[in-house]
Coordinates of C-alpha atoms in Angstrom, one line a residue:
Chain A
X387 CA 0.0 0.0 0.2
X388 CA 1.7 3.2 -1.2
X389 CA 0.1 5.3 1.5
X390 CA 1.6 3.3 4.3
X391 CA 4.9 3.0 2.6
X392 CA 5.2 6.8 2.5
X393 CA 4.4 7.0 6.0
X394 CA 6.8 4.3 7.0
X395 CA 9.6 6.3 5.3
X396 CA 8.5 9.3 7.1
X397 CA 8.6 7.5 10.4
X398 CA 12.1 6.7 9.7
X399 CA 13.5 9.7 8.3
X400 CA 11.5 12.5 10.2
X401 CA 12.1 11.2 13.7
X402 CA 12.3 14.7 15.2
X403 CA 9.3 16.2 13.1
X404 CA 6.0 16.8 14.7
X405 CA 3.5 14.5 13.3
X406 CA 0.4 15.1 15.6
X407 CA -0.6 18.0 17.6
X408 CA -3.5 18.1 20.1
X409 CA -4.2 20.1 23.2
X410 CA -2.6 17.6 25.5
X411 CA 0.6 17.0 23.7
X412 CA 2.6 16.8 20.5
X413 CA 3.9 13.4 19.2
X414 CA 6.9 13.5 16.7
X415 CA 7.1 10.8 13.9
X416 CA 9.8 9.1 16.0
X417 CA 7.4 8.8 19.0
X418 CA 4.6 7.8 16.9
X419 CA 6.6 5.0 15.3
X420 CA 7.6 3.6 18.8
X421 CA 4.2 3.8 20.4
X422 CA 2.3 2.6 17.5
X423 CA 5.0 0.0 16.9
X424 CA 4.5 -1.4 20.5
X425 CA 0.7 -1.3 20.2
X426 CA 0.8 -3.0 16.8
X427 CA 3.0 -5.8 18.1
X428 CA 0.5 -6.2 20.9
X429 CA -2.5 -6.2 18.6
X430 CA -0.9 -8.8 16.4
X431 CA -0.1 -11.0 19.3
X432 CA -3.6 -10.9 20.7
X433 CA -6.0 -10.5 17.9
X434 CA -6.7 -11.9 14.4
X435 CA -5.6 -9.9 11.4
X436 CA -8.3 -8.7 9.1
X437 CA -11.1 -8.6 11.7
X438 CA -12.2 -5.2 12.9
X439 CA -11.2 -3.2 15.9
X440 CA -13.0 0.0 17.3
X441 CA -11.0 2.9 18.2
X442 CA -13.2 4.9 20.7
X443 CA -12.3 8.3 21.9
X444 CA -12.0 11.9 20.5
X445 CA -8.8 13.5 19.4
X446 CA -6.3 12.5 21.9
X447 CA -2.9 11.6 20.7
X448 CA -3.6 7.8 21.5
X449 CA -6.1 7.9 18.8
X450 CA -3.4 8.6 16.2
X451 CA -1.3 5.9 17.8
X452 CA -4.2 3.4 17.5
X453 CA -5.0 4.3 14.0
X454 CA -1.4 3.7 12.9
X455 CA -1.0 0.5 15.0
X456 CA -4.4 -1.0 13.4
X457 CA -3.2 0.2 9.7
X458 CA 0.1 -1.3 9.8
X459 CA -1.0 -4.4 11.8
X460 CA -3.6 -5.2 9.1
X461 CA -6.7 -4.5 11.3
X462 CA -9.7 -2.6 9.7
X463 CA -10.3 0.1 12.3
X464 CA -13.6 1.6 13.3
X465 CA -13.4 5.3 14.6
X466 CA -16.2 5.9 17.0
X467 CA -16.4 9.5 18.6
X468 CA -17.0 9.7 22.3
X469 CA -19.9 11.8 21.6
X470 CA -21.9 8.7 20.3
X471 CA -24.7 7.6 22.7
X472 CA -24.9 4.2 24.1
X473 CA -27.7 2.8 21.9
X474 CA -25.9 3.9 18.8
X475 CA -22.7 2.3 20.2
X476 CA -24.5 -0.9 20.9
X477 CA -25.9 -0.9 17.3
X478 CA -22.4 -0.5 16.0
X479 CA -21.1 -3.3 17.9
X480 CA -23.9 -5.4 16.8
X481 CA -23.1 -4.7 13.3
X482 CA -19.3 -4.6 13.2
X483 CA -18.9 -7.5 15.7
X484 CA -15.3 -6.0 16.5
X485 CA -12.8 -8.2 18.3
X486 CA -12.1 -5.5 20.8
X487 CA -12.4 -1.8 21.4
X488 CA -9.3 0.4 21.9
X489 CA -11.0 2.7 24.5
X490 CA -9.2 6.0 24.6
X491 CA -12.0 7.3 26.6
X492 CA -14.0 5.1 29.2
X493 CA -16.6 2.9 27.8
X494 CA -18.4 -0.2 28.8
X495 CA -17.8 -3.0 26.0
X496 CA -21.1 -4.8 26.3
X497 CA -19.4 -8.2 26.2
X498 CA -16.7 -7.0 23.8
X499 CA -13.2 -7.0 25.3
X500 CA -12.1 -3.5 26.2
X501 CA -8.5 -2.2 26.2
X502 CA -8.7 0.8 28.4
X503 CA -6.5 3.8 28.3
X504 CA -4.3 2.9 31.1
X505 CA -3.5 -0.4 29.5
X506 CA -2.9 1.3 26.0
X507 CA -0.4 3.6 27.8
X508 CA 1.3 0.8 29.5
X509 CA 1.7 -1.1 26.1
X510 CA 3.0 2.0 24.5
X511 CA 5.4 3.0 27.1
X512 CA 7.1 -0.6 27.1
X513 CA 10.9 -0.8 27.1
X514 CA 11.4 -3.0 24.0
X515 CA 12.1 -1.2 20.7
X516 CA 9.2 -2.4 18.5
X517 CA 8.9 -0.2 15.5
X518 CA 6.1 -0.3 13.0
X519 CA 6.7 -3.2 10.7
X520 CA 7.1 -2.6 6.8
X521 CA 3.6 -2.3 5.6
X522 CA 2.0 -5.4 4.0
X523 CA -1.5 -4.5 2.9
X524 CA -3.4 -5.8 -0.2
X525 CA -5.5 -3.4 -2.2
X526 CA -8.8 -5.3 -1.3
X527 CA -8.3 -5.4 2.4
X528 CA -10.5 -3.2 4.5
X529 CA -8.6 -0.3 5.8
X530 CA -11.4 1.3 7.7
X531 CA -15.0 1.1 8.6
X532 CA -17.0 4.3 9.1
X533 CA -20.6 4.2 10.3
X534 CA -23.0 6.6 8.7
X535 CA -26.9 7.4 9.3
X536 CA -29.2 4.8 7.9
X537 CA -32.8 5.1 6.8
X538 CA -33.9 2.3 9.1
X539 CA -32.7 3.9 12.2
X540 CA -29.6 1.7 12.5
X541 CA -26.2 3.0 11.4
X542 CA -24.5 1.4 8.4
X543 CA -20.8 0.5 8.2
X544 CA -19.1 1.5 4.9
X545 CA -16.0 -0.8 4.3
X546 CA -13.2 1.2 2.5
X547 CA -10.4 -0.7 1.2
X548 CA -6.6 0.0 1.0
X549 CA -6.9 0.5 -2.7
X550 CA -9.7 3.0 -2.2
X551 CA -7.7 5.0 0.2
X552 CA -4.5 4.8 -1.9
X553 CA -6.3 6.2 -4.6
X554 CA -7.7 9.1 -2.7
X555 CA -4.4 10.1 -1.2
X556 CA -2.7 9.8 -4.7
X557 CA -5.3 12.3 -5.8
X558 CA -4.8 14.7 -2.9
X559 CA -1.0 14.7 -3.8
X560 CA -1.8 16.0 -7.4
X561 CA -4.1 18.7 -5.8
X562 CA -1.3 19.9 -3.5
X563 CA 2.0 19.7 -5.7
X564 CA 3.6 21.9 -2.9
X565 CA 2.4 20.0 0.3
X566 CA 1.5 21.8 3.2
X567 CA 3.6 21.5 6.4
X568 CA 0.7 21.8 8.8
X569 CA -2.7 20.8 8.3
X570 CA -5.6 21.8 10.5
X571 CA -8.3 19.2 11.3
X572 CA -11.9 20.1 12.3
X573 CA -13.9 16.9 11.9
X574 CA -14.2 14.2 14.4
X575 CA -12.5 10.9 13.3
X576 CA -15.7 9.1 13.0
X577 CA -16.7 11.6 10.3
X578 CA -14.8 10.7 7.1
X579 CA -14.0 14.4 6.2
X580 CA -11.1 13.8 8.9
X581 CA -9.6 11.2 6.3
X582 CA -8.8 14.0 4.1
X583 CA -6.5 15.7 6.6
X584 CA -5.2 12.7 8.8
X585 CA -3.8 10.3 6.3
X586 CA -2.3 12.9 3.6
X587 CA -0.7 14.6 6.5
X588 CA 1.2 11.7 7.6
X589 CA 1.9 10.7 3.9
X590 CA 3.4 14.1 3.4
X591 CA 5.5 14.0 6.6
X592 CA 3.4 17.0 7.7
X593 CA 1.7 17.8 11.1
X594 CA -1.8 17.0 11.7
X595 CA -3.1 19.8 14.0
X596 CA -6.4 19.0 15.5
X597 CA -9.1 21.2 17.0
X598 CA -11.1 19.4 19.7
X599 CA -14.9 19.8 20.1
X600 CA -14.6 21.8 23.3
X601 CA -12.0 24.2 21.8
X602 CA -14.4 24.5 18.8
X603 CA -17.2 26.1 20.7
X604 CA -14.8 28.4 22.8
X605 CA -13.9 31.3 20.5
X606 CA -10.9 32.7 22.5
X607 CA -9.4 29.3 22.9
X608 CA -10.2 28.4 19.3
X609 CA -8.6 31.4 17.7
X610 CA -5.5 31.2 20.2
X611 CA -5.1 27.4 18.8
X612 CA -5.5 28.8 15.2
X613 CA -2.9 31.6 15.7
X614 CA -0.5 29.2 17.2
X615 CA -0.8 26.5 14.4
X616 CA 1.2 27.9 11.5
X617 CA -1.5 26.0 9.6
X618 CA -1.0 26.1 5.9
X619 CA -4.1 23.9 4.9
X620 CA -7.5 23.6 6.6
X621 CA -9.9 20.8 5.9
X622 CA -13.4 21.7 7.1
X623 CA -17.1 22.1 6.4
X624 CA -18.6 25.3 5.3
X625 CA -20.6 25.5 8.6
X626 CA -17.4 25.6 10.5
X627 CA -16.1 28.3 8.1
X628 CA -19.2 30.5 8.8
X629 CA -18.5 30.1 12.5
X630 CA -14.9 31.4 12.1
X631 CA -15.9 34.3 9.8
X632 CA -18.4 35.5 12.7
X633 CA -15.2 36.9 14.2
X634 CA -13.4 39.7 12.2
X635 CA -10.0 38.5 13.4
X636 CA -10.2 35.4 11.3
X637 CA -8.1 36.9 8.6
X638 CA -4.7 36.6 7.0
X639 CA -3.0 38.7 9.8
X640 CA -3.7 36.0 12.3
X641 CA -3.1 33.0 10.0
X642 CA -0.4 34.3 7.7
X643 CA 0.5 30.8 6.6
X644 CA -2.8 29.6 5.6
X645 CA -2.8 28.9 2.0
X646 CA -5.7 26.5 1.1
X647 CA -9.0 25.3 2.5
X648 CA -10.4 22.1 1.5
X649 CA -14.3 21.9 1.8
X650 CA -16.4 18.8 1.8
X651 CA -19.4 17.4 3.5
X652 CA -22.0 19.9 2.5
X653 CA -22.7 22.5 -0.2
X654 CA -20.3 25.5 -0.1
X655 CA -22.4 28.8 -0.2
X656 CA -20.8 31.2 -2.6
X657 CA -21.1 34.1 0.1
X658 CA -18.9 32.2 2.5
X659 CA -16.3 31.6 -0.5
X660 CA -16.5 35.5 -1.2
X661 CA -15.8 36.3 2.5
X662 CA -12.9 33.9 2.7
X663 CA -11.4 35.4 -0.4
X664 CA -11.7 39.0 0.9
X665 CA -10.4 38.0 4.4
X666 CA -7.5 35.9 2.8
X667 CA -6.6 37.3 -0.4
X668 CA -5.2 34.7 -2.8
X669 CA -6.6 31.8 -0.7
X670 CA -6.8 28.5 -2.6
X671 CA -10.3 27.0 -2.1
X672 CA -11.3 23.4 -3.0
X673 CA -15.0 22.7 -3.2
X674 CA -15.0 18.9 -3.0
X675 CA -17.8 16.3 -3.3
X676 CA -18.2 12.7 -2.4
X677 CA -20.1 10.3 -0.2
X678 CA -18.5 8.2 2.4
X679 CA -19.3 5.2 0.1
X680 CA -16.8 6.4 -2.4
X681 CA -13.9 7.4 0.1
X682 CA -14.2 11.0 1.2
X683 CA -14.3 12.7 -2.2
X684 CA -14.2 12.1 -5.8
X685 CA -14.5 15.5 -7.4
X686 CA -13.1 19.0 -6.5
X687 CA -13.4 22.4 -7.9
X688 CA -11.0 25.3 -7.4
X689 CA -12.9 28.4 -6.4
X690 CA -11.5 31.6 -7.2
X691 CA -12.9 35.3 -7.2
X692 CA -14.7 34.6 -10.6
X693 CA -16.3 31.3 -9.4
X694 CA -17.4 32.7 -6.0
X695 CA -19.7 35.1 -8.0
X696 CA -21.8 32.3 -9.3
X697 CA -25.1 31.5 -7.7
X698 CA -24.4 28.0 -7.5
X699 CA -20.6 26.6 -6.9
X700 CA -19.5 23.6 -9.0
X701 CA -18.0 20.6 -7.3
X702 CA -15.4 20.0 -10.1
X703 CA -14.2 17.3 -12.2
X704 CA -13.9 13.6 -11.4
X705 CA -10.6 12.5 -10.0
X706 CA -8.4 9.9 -11.9
X707 CA -9.8 6.4 -11.6
X708 CA -13.3 7.6 -11.3
X709 CA -16.2 8.2 -13.9
X710 CA -19.2 10.3 -12.8
X711 CA -22.4 9.2 -14.7
X712 CA -25.8 11.0 -14.6
X713 CA -28.5 8.4 -14.7
X714 CA -32.3 8.4 -14.6
X715 CA -33.3 4.8 -13.5
X716 CA -30.3 3.1 -14.6
X717 CA -30.0 5.1 -17.9
X718 CA -27.2 7.4 -18.9
X719 CA -28.5 10.9 -19.4
X720 CA -26.7 13.2 -21.8
X721 CA -24.6 16.0 -20.6
X722 CA -26.4 19.1 -19.1
X723 CA -29.5 17.0 -17.9
X724 CA -30.3 16.5 -14.3
X725 CA -30.4 13.1 -12.8
X726 CA -28.9 10.8 -10.0
X727 CA -25.1 11.0 -9.7
X728 CA -23.5 7.6 -10.0
X729 CA -19.9 7.1 -9.2
X730 CA -18.0 4.3 -11.0
X731 CA -14.3 3.4 -10.3
X732 CA -11.6 2.8 -7.7
X733 CA -12.9 5.1 -5.1
X734 CA -16.2 3.0 -4.7
X735 CA -15.9 1.2 -1.3
X736 CA -16.4 -2.5 -0.7
X737 CA -19.8 -2.1 0.4
X738 CA -21.8 -1.9 3.6
X739 CA -20.7 -4.2 6.3
X740 CA -23.3 -7.0 6.8
X741 CA -25.4 -5.9 3.8
X742 CA -23.6 -7.4 0.8
X743 CA -26.6 -7.2 -1.6
X744 CA -27.3 -3.4 -0.9
X745 CA -28.7 -2.2 -4.3
X746 CA -27.0 1.1 -4.2
X747 CA -23.7 -0.8 -4.8
X748 CA -23.3 -2.5 -8.3
X749 CA -21.2 -2.7 -11.3
X750 CA -20.9 -0.5 -14.5
X751 CA -18.6 -1.6 -17.1
X752 CA -16.9 -4.2 -15.0
X753 CA -15.9 -1.6 -12.3
X754 CA -17.5 -0.9 -9.0
X755 CA -20.4 1.7 -9.0
X756 CA -22.4 3.4 -6.3
X757 CA -25.7 5.1 -6.8
X758 CA -25.4 8.2 -4.4
X759 CA -29.1 9.3 -4.4
X760 CA -27.6 12.8 -5.0
X761 CA -29.0 14.7 -7.8
X762 CA -26.8 16.5 -10.2
X763 CA -25.7 17.6 -13.7
X764 CA -22.6 17.7 -15.7
X765 CA -21.5 20.6 -17.8
X766 CA -18.2 20.3 -19.7
X767 CA -17.3 17.4 -17.5
X768 CA -17.7 19.6 -14.3
X769 CA -20.3 18.4 -11.8
X770 CA -23.0 20.5 -10.2
X771 CA -24.8 19.1 -7.1
X772 CA -28.6 19.6 -6.9
X773 CA -29.7 18.1 -3.6
X774 CA -31.3 14.8 -2.9
X775 CA -34.2 12.9 -4.0
X776 CA -34.8 11.3 -0.8
X777 CA -34.8 12.2 2.8
X778 CA -31.1 12.5 3.6
X779 CA -29.7 15.7 4.5
X780 CA -26.5 17.3 5.6
X781 CA -26.1 19.1 8.7
X782 CA -22.9 20.7 10.0
X783 CA -21.4 18.4 7.4
X784 CA -22.8 15.2 8.9
X785 CA -25.1 13.1 6.9
X786 CA -28.3 12.4 8.4
X787 CA -31.4 10.2 7.3
X788 CA -34.5 12.0 8.4
X789 CA -36.0 8.5 8.8
X790 CA -33.3 7.6 11.2
X791 CA -34.2 10.4 13.5
X792 CA -37.9 9.7 13.3
X793 CA -37.5 6.1 14.0
X794 CA -35.6 6.9 17.1
X795 CA -38.3 9.5 18.2
X796 CA -40.9 6.8 17.8
X797 CA -39.3 4.2 20.2
X798 CA -39.7 6.9 22.9
X799 CA -42.7 5.7 25.0
X800 CA -46.0 7.3 23.9
X801 CA -44.8 8.9 20.9
X802 CA -47.3 8.1 18.2
X803 CA -45.7 9.8 15.1
X804 CA -42.8 11.9 14.3
X805 CA -41.9 13.8 11.0
X806 CA -38.5 15.3 10.7
X807 CA -38.0 18.1 8.4
X808 CA -35.3 20.8 7.7
X809 CA -35.2 24.6 8.6
X810 CA -33.1 26.0 5.8
X811 CA -31.3 29.3 5.2
X812 CA -32.4 31.4 2.1
X813 CA -29.6 29.8 0.1
X814 CA -30.9 26.3 0.9
X815 CA -28.3 25.4 3.5
X816 CA -29.8 23.2 6.4
X817 CA -29.8 25.2 9.6
X818 CA -31.3 22.7 11.8
X819 CA -33.7 19.9 12.0
X820 CA -37.3 20.2 13.3
X821 CA -39.3 17.4 14.5
X822 CA -43.1 17.4 14.7
X823 CA -44.2 15.0 17.2
X824 CA -47.5 13.6 18.0
X825 CA -48.1 11.9 21.4
X826 CA -50.5 8.9 21.8
X827 CA -54.0 10.0 22.6
X828 CA -54.3 11.1 26.2
X829 CA -50.6 11.1 26.8
X830 CA -48.6 14.4 27.3
X831 CA -45.0 15.3 27.1
X832 CA -43.0 18.3 26.8
X833 CA -40.4 19.4 24.0
X834 CA -37.7 19.5 26.5
X835 CA -38.3 16.1 28.0
X836 CA -38.5 14.4 24.6
X837 CA -35.4 16.2 23.4
X838 CA -33.7 15.1 26.6
X839 CA -34.7 11.5 25.9
X840 CA -33.6 11.8 22.3
X841 CA -30.1 13.0 23.0
X842 CA -29.5 9.7 25.0
X843 CA -30.0 7.8 21.7
X844 CA -28.5 10.1 19.0
X845 CA -25.5 12.3 18.5
X846 CA -26.1 15.9 19.2
X847 CA -26.0 17.1 15.5
X848 CA -29.0 14.6 14.8
X849 CA -31.1 15.9 17.6
X850 CA -33.8 18.2 16.2
X851 CA -35.9 21.0 17.8
X852 CA -39.2 19.5 18.9
X853 CA -42.5 20.8 18.2
X854 CA -45.7 19.0 19.7
X855 CA -48.7 18.8 17.5
X856 CA -52.1 17.7 18.2
X857 CA -52.7 16.5 14.6
X858 CA -50.6 16.5 11.5
X859 CA -51.6 18.4 8.3
X860 CA -52.6 15.9 5.6
X861 CA -52.2 16.0 2.0
X862 CA -54.8 15.2 -0.7
X863 CA -53.8 11.4 -0.5
X864 CA -54.4 11.6 3.3
X865 CA -51.0 11.3 4.2
X866 CA -48.9 13.5 6.4
X867 CA -48.0 16.6 4.4
X868 CA -44.2 16.8 4.8
X869 CA -44.2 19.9 2.5
X870 CA -46.6 21.7 4.7
X871 CA -44.5 20.9 7.8
X872 CA -41.3 22.0 6.0
X873 CA -43.2 25.4 5.5
X874 CA -44.1 25.6 8.9
X875 CA -40.6 25.0 10.2
X876 CA -39.4 27.7 7.8
X877 CA -42.0 30.2 9.1
X878 CA -43.8 30.5 5.9
X879 CA -47.4 29.4 6.9
X880 CA -49.5 29.9 9.9
X881 CA -50.9 26.3 10.3
X882 CA -51.6 25.8 14.1
X883 CA -49.9 27.6 16.9
X884 CA -46.3 28.0 16.4
X885 CA -44.6 30.0 19.3
X886 CA -41.0 29.2 17.7
X887 CA -41.5 30.8 14.5
X888 CA -39.8 34.1 13.8
X889 CA -41.6 37.3 13.1
Chain B
X677 CA -32.5 43.7 28.2
X678 CA -32.9 40.2 29.9
X679 CA -36.4 40.0 28.7
X680 CA -35.3 40.8 25.1
X681 CA -32.5 38.2 25.1
X682 CA -34.7 35.7 26.5
X683 CA -37.2 36.2 24.0
X684 CA -34.6 36.2 21.4
X685 CA -33.0 32.9 22.6
X686 CA -36.4 31.3 22.8
X687 CA -37.0 32.1 19.1
X688 CA -33.5 31.1 17.6
X689 CA -32.4 28.4 20.2
X690 CA -33.2 24.7 19.8
X691 CA -36.0 24.1 22.2
X692 CA -35.4 27.1 24.0
X693 CA -39.1 27.9 24.5
X694 CA -39.1 27.0 28.2
X695 CA -35.8 28.2 29.3
X696 CA -35.2 30.8 32.3
X697 CA -32.7 33.4 32.5
X698 CA -30.4 31.5 34.5
X699 CA -30.5 28.2 32.7
X700 CA -27.3 26.9 31.1
X701 CA -27.4 27.2 27.2
X702 CA -24.7 25.1 25.7
X703 CA -24.6 21.7 27.4
X704 CA -28.5 21.7 27.2
X705 CA -28.1 22.2 23.2
X706 CA -30.4 25.5 23.3
X707 CA -27.3 27.1 21.7
X708 CA -25.1 25.6 19.0
X709 CA -22.8 26.9 16.5
X710 CA -25.6 28.0 14.1
X711 CA -28.0 29.4 16.7
X712 CA -24.8 31.3 18.0
X713 CA -24.2 32.9 14.6
X714 CA -27.8 33.8 14.5
X715 CA -27.6 35.5 17.9
X716 CA -24.6 37.6 17.0
X717 CA -26.4 38.7 13.8
X718 CA -29.5 39.6 16.0
X719 CA -27.5 41.5 18.5
X720 CA -25.8 43.5 15.9
X721 CA -29.1 44.3 14.2
X722 CA -31.2 45.3 17.1
X723 CA -28.5 47.0 19.3
X724 CA -26.0 48.0 16.8
X725 CA -23.1 46.4 18.5
X726 CA -20.7 44.1 16.8
X727 CA -19.4 41.7 19.3
X728 CA -16.2 39.9 18.4
X729 CA -16.6 36.5 20.0
X730 CA -13.0 36.1 20.3
X731 CA -13.0 39.0 22.7
X732 CA -15.4 37.4 25.0
X733 CA -14.8 34.6 27.3
X734 CA -17.1 31.3 26.8
X735 CA -18.5 31.9 30.4
X736 CA -20.2 35.1 29.4
X737 CA -22.4 33.3 26.8
X738 CA -23.4 30.9 29.5
X739 CA -27.1 32.0 30.3
X740 CA -29.4 34.6 29.3
X741 CA -28.5 36.8 32.3
X742 CA -24.8 36.9 31.4
X743 CA -25.7 37.5 27.8
X744 CA -27.7 40.4 28.7
X745 CA -25.0 42.0 30.7
X746 CA -22.6 41.5 27.9
X747 CA -24.8 43.2 25.3
X748 CA -25.4 46.1 27.8
X749 CA -21.9 46.7 28.3
X750 CA -21.1 46.5 24.7
X751 CA -23.8 48.8 23.9
X752 CA -22.6 51.2 26.5
X753 CA -25.8 51.3 28.8
X754 CA -25.1 52.9 32.2
X755 CA -24.8 50.3 35.0

């Protein structure tokens, strides 16, 4: 695997260079090699190569150590953020059947063996010199499994191979002919946007500079971390960029080395791109697109001053090894017409864990293909995304199936029916989820109580604002009128009483 | 001021309809990054003060009371 071979060289040659910087500490390539080497030896001794291990925590240095130990040891790893509520974690455990959990944060294993932080630290600080072995991974081996929202209410594990990731990192290298020395990470490791910073950083011998969740909500701390970073590349969601832009000091003077921002995960509003180009003259902006099922991203467009004036930003051309097809029920559409985006080629993942026959994955011209469910059109080979045809949305860069939220609301006792819609900004960006909930006859509850119960089941970004309803508006077919509820959530209609609507 | 901020947060926050002036706003999820940006915009529109969040410790965004005090100071209200 080329990626790991590059990293292996850096581990040997850049021993004193900082590889990973989080709030608690900085790890050099030399330290990373020793720690991960010892952990890798331990894993190989105790577990069976090729079967998955969960790496649970947030962005501590031990996370980086565990990812490398798994990668070099031949174990598919499943990154799970500590923000994940217990029932969600249990669903992941049931689906993934991991051999063990490397628990950087405390966790009950529910019968799965847990290697706790103290034990991980003991293993890593051993005295024997065990460096990481030279990588031997085949292209079809699973490199990581990332769990994403599924429409049935249970998360789905996407199996990404070594070949998939090699292809992605090779492409990233062509986008950055002059590789950055410091890369700033925003996304949690359970969100595959982080793959676009973590692995390229190590392949380039650069420093991965992470921002923890608590830092991200504390402006003074966040900006002082950014000021100290010497960051040259930021990998982030447009929502996070909007948060940074809310403060005037987010500008070139404070981050003189920042050269490029790589966006993926949700549509980049042109206004955000314009503001960034004003604050950072000459900044390079990549607007990338791709589902988790196709290894982070498969297209990217460079957005300059000219493009930022467009009303709708392109997401760019297909990366090498990938073909973008626009289809309507399996039939190829001519250029310029809108249809479903189908991705064909070497970025398409091996499939969902435990769901080999999922119809979204298939083959076209002898190559793997994935039907994204995203709508789009091609113009001169450049892709433009145009939303979804189903009930999947992006919120703060995370992918959420609205049905997933609805299913999780409906298992709360006495909830009769729940419909989740989006409150959107004028440019179409999803601001938040709004759930309309109807209780069983004679049962009462409060929005606060329902929300509190839901936060025990779903990560924060999936928890909607809740509005209790006596009855739902119906459409002509007698079904719940989702459109009408959407209008209500967006304050465009006066159906019923709606205290939360804005004037 | 407290009442106005309370009304504002009840409008833009997540499930903020039932909060009081001393209720914590972040861990409870009433404020998140998007609601926070909307809050900054509203403060700037209504009171004409542009608060630079980096100049304000997180603690001062803790609840309605502390935010009201912050806005009063920023707008130059007499104590």
